[in-house]
Short mmCIF file of C-alpha atoms in Angstrom, two decimals:
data_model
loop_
_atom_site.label_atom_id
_atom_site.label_comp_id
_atom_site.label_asym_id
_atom_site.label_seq_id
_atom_site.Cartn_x
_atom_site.Cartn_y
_atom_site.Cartn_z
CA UNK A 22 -64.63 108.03 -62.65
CA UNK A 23 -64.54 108.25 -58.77
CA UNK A 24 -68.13 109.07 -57.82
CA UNK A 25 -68.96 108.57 -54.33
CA UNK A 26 -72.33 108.12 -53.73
CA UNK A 27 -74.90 111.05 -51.70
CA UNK A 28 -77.88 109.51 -51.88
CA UNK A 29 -77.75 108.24 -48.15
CA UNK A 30 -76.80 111.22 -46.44
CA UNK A 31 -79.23 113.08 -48.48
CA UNK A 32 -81.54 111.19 -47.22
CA UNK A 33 -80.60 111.77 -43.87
CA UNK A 34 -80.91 115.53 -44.71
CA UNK A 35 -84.35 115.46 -46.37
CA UNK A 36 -85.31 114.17 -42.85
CA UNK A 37 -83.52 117.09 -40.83
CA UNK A 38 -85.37 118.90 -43.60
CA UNK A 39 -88.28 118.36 -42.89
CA UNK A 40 -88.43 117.53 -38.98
CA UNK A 41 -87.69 121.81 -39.56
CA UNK A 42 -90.54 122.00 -41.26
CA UNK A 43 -92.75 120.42 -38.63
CA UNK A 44 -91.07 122.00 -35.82
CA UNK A 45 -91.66 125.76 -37.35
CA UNK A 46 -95.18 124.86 -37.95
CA UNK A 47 -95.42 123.97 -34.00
CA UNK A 48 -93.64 127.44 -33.45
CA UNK A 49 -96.18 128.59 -35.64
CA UNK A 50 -99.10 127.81 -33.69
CA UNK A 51 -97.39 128.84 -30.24
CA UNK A 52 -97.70 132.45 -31.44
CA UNK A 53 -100.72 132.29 -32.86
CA UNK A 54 -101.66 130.84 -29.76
CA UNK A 55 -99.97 133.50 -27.87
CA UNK A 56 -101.32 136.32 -30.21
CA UNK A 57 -104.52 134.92 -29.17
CA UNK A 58 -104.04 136.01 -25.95
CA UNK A 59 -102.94 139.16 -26.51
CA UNK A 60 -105.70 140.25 -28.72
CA UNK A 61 -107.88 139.07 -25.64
CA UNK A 62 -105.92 141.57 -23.15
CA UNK A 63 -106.01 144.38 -25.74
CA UNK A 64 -109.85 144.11 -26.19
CA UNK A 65 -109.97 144.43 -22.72
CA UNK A 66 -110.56 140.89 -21.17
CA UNK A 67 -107.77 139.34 -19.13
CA UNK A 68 -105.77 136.18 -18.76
CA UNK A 69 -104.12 133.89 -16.27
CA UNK A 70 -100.71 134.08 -15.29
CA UNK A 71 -100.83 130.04 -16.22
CA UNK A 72 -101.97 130.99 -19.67
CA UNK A 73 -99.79 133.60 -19.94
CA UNK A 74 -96.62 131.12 -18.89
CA UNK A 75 -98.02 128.16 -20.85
CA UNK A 76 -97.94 130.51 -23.74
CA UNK A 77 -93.99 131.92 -23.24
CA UNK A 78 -93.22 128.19 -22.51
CA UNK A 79 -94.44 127.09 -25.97
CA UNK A 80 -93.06 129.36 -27.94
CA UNK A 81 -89.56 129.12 -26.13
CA UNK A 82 -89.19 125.20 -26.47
CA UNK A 83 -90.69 125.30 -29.73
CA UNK A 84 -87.40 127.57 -30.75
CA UNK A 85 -84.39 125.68 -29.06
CA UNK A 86 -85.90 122.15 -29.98
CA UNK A 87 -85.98 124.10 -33.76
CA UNK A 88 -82.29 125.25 -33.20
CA UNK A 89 -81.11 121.74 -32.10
CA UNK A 90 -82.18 120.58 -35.64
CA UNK A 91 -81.17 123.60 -37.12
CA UNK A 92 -77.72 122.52 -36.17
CA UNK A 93 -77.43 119.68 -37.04
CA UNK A 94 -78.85 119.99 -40.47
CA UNK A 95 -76.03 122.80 -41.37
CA UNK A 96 -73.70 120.02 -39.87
CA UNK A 97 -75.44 117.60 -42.74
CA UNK A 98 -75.68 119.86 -45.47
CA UNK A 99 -71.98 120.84 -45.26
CA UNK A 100 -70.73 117.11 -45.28
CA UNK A 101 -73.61 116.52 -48.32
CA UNK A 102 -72.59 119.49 -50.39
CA UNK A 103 -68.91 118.81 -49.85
CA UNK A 104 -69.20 115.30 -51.53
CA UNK A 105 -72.31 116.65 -53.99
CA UNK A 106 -69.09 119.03 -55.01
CA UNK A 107 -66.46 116.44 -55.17
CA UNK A 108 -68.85 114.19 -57.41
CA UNK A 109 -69.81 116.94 -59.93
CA UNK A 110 -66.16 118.12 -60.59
CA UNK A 111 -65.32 114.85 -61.84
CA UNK A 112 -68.29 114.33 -63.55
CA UNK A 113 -68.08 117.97 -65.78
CA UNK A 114 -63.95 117.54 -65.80
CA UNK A 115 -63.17 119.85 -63.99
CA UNK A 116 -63.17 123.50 -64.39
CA UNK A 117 -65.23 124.41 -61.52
CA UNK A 118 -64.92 127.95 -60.05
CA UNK A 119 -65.38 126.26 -56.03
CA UNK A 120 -63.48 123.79 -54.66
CA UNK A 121 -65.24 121.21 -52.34
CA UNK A 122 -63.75 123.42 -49.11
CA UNK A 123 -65.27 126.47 -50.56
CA UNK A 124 -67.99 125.36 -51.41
CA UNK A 125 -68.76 124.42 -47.41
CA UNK A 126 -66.56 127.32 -46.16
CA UNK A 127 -68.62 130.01 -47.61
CA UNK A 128 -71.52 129.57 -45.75
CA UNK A 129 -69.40 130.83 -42.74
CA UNK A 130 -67.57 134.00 -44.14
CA UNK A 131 -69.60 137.26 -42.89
CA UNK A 132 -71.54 139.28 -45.72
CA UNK A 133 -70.12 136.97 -48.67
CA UNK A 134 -72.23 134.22 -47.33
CA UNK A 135 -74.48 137.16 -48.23
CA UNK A 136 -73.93 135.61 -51.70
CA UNK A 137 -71.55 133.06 -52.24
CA UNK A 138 -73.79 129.71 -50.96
CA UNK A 139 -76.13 130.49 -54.08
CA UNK A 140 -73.35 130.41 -56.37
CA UNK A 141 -72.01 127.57 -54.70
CA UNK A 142 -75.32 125.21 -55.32
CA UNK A 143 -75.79 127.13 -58.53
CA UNK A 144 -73.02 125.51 -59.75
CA UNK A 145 -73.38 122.45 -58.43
CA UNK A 146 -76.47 121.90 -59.83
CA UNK A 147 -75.34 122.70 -62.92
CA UNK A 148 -72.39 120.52 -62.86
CA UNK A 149 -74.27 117.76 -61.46
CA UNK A 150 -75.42 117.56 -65.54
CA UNK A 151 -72.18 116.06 -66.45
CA UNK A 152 -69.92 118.45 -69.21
CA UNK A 153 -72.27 120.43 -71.10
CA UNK A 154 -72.93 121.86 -67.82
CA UNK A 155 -71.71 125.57 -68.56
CA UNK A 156 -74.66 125.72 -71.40
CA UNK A 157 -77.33 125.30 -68.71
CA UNK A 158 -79.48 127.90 -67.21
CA UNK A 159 -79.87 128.28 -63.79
CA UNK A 160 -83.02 126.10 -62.44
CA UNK A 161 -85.42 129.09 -60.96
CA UNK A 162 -86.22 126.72 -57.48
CA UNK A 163 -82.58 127.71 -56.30
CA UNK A 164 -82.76 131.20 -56.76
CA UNK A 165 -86.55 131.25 -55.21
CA UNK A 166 -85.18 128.59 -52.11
CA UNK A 167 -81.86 131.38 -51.62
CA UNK A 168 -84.53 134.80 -52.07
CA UNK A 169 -86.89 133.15 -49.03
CA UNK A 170 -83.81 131.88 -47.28
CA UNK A 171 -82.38 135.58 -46.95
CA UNK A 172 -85.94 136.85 -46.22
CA UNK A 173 -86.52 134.69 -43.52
CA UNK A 174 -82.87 135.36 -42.02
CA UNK A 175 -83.57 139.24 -42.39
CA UNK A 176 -87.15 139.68 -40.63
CA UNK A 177 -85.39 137.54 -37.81
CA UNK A 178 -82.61 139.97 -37.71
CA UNK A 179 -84.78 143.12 -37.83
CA UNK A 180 -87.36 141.06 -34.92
CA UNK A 181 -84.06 140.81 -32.51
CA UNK A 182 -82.86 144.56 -33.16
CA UNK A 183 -86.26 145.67 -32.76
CA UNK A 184 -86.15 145.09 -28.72
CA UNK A 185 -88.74 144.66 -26.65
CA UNK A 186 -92.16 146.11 -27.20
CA UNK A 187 -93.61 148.19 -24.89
CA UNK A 188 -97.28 147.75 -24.95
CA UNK A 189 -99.70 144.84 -26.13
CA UNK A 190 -99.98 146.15 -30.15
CA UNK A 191 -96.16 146.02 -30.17
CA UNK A 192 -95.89 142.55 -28.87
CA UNK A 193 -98.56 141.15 -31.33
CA UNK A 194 -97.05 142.85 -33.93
CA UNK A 195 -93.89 140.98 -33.00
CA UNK A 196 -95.21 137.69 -33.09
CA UNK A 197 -97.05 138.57 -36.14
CA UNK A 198 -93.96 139.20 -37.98
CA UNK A 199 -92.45 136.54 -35.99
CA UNK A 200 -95.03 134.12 -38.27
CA UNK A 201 -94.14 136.00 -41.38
CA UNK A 202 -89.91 135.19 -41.30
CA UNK A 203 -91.48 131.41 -40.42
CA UNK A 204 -93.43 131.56 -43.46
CA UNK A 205 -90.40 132.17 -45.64
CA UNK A 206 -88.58 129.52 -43.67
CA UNK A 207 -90.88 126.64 -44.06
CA UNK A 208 -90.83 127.76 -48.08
CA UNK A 209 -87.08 127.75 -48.09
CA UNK A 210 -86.85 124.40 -46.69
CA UNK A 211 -89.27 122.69 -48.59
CA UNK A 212 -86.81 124.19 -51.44
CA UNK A 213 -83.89 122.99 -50.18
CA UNK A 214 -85.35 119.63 -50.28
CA UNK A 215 -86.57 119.42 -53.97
CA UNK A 216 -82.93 120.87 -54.75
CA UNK A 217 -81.14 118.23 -52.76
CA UNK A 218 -83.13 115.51 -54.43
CA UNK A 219 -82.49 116.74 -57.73
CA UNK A 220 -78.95 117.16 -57.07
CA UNK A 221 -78.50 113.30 -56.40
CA UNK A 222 -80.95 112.33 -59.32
CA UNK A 223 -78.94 114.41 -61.88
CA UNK A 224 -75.68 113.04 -60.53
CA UNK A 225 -77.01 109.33 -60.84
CA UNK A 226 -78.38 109.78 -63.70
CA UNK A 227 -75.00 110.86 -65.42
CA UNK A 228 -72.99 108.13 -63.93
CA UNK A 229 -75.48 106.03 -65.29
CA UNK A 230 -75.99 106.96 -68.73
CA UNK A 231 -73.37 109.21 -70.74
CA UNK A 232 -75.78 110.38 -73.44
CA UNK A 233 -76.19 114.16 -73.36
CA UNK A 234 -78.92 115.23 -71.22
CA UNK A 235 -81.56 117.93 -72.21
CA UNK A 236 -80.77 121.29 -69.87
CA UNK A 237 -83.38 121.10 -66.90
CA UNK A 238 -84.82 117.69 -67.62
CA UNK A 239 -83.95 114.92 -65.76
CA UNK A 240 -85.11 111.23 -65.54
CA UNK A 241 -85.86 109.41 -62.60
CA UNK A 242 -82.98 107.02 -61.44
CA UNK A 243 -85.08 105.12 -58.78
CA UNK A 244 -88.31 104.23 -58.15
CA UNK A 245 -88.96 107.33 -55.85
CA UNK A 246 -87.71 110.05 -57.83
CA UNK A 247 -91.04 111.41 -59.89
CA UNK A 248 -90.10 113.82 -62.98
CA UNK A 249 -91.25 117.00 -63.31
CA UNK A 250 -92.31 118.43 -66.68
CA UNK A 251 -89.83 120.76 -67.75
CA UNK A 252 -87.51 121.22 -64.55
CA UNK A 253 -85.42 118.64 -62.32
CA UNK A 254 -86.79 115.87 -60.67
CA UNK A 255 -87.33 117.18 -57.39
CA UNK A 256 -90.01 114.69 -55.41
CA UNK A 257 -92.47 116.65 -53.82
CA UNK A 258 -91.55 117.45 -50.21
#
């Protein structure tokens, strides 16, 4: 069986993970920081153009540090999931609806990527289980990390088409919804990361023992992987 080992680069992508996490929780307090000072303005006090600056400033370099990361995370995750894919065709043999191409390349086709990257892990999760994989039911983290994934992506699609306000409520209401799509983000990610982990536990764990496993239990194959009571392994984020 030619199994080529993920746990590395997952590793590697737990980190992107969660250096994400951190940086939308500093993004998070530059608009609550900015919302701060708007709520002073529309109460009727007043601000410095400093404070005013400081406060664009934080929020701006708090995104395009994020978006840095961002890329090269999706850069990660492609080359993980490609060889995650590879690894759990040979160990269910075969029969997998996604190749290990299409399994990266529909993350980048408009509207079926809508779709398609949930089915893609779906199934790669499952066939990370070794041959009684079609029998399995789907593990409810990946459809809750793919539901706040799409939310997330949507309020910052509907914040960008919105424009710009054009008084003080608007712009606070903005940033307030601004925190809400980072809310779903942070949730997603700390998703992705028990999914990733359970991914390489599941596919250790069937290299390393061929007795059947139990649908949605897994044991741990290292010393850091902690199980969960009826779901995969996924160490805590």
């Amino acid at each position: 069986m030619s199994i080529r080992p993920t746990r590395r680069i997952a590793g590697a992508l737990v980190i992107l993970l969660r250096t994400q996490i951190v940086l939308l929780g500093a993004e998070g307090i530059a608009l609550l920081y900015r919302i701060r000072l708007l709520e002073r303005v529309r109460a009727g006090g007043s601000i410095s153009l400093a404070e005013a600056d400081r406060a664009d400033y934080l929020v701006m370099t708090s995104v395009w540090i994020w978006l840095l990361v961002f890329a090269a995370t999706g850069i990660v995750w492609c080359v993980w999931q490609h060889r995650a894919q590879r690894n759990a065709i040979e160990l269910a043999g075969g029969g997998l609806k996604f190749t290990p191409g299409w399994a990266v390349g529909w993350w980048f086709i408009p509207f079926a990527n809508l779709v398609k990257p949930f089915e893609t892990v779906r199934e790669l999760w499952k066939a990370s289980h070794g041959v009684a994989w079609r029998s399995l039911n789907t593990w409810r983290v990946i459809g809750w990390w793919w539901a706040l994934w799409l939310a997330g992506n949507a309020l910052e699609w509907g914040i960008a088409r919105s424009g710009t306000p054009t008084d003080i409520s608007g712009f606070i209401t903005r940033d307030l919804w601004g925190l809400a799509s980072l809310g779903f983000e942070v949730a997603s990610a700390v998703l992705a990361i028990a999914i990733v982990r359970s991914i390489v536990g599941l596919q250790e764990r069937a290299v390393a023992s061929p007795i059947p496993q139990m649908p949605g239990v897994v044991m741990p194959v290292s010393s850091d992987s902690r199980a969960v009571p009826g779901m995969p392994s996924p160490p805590s984020a």
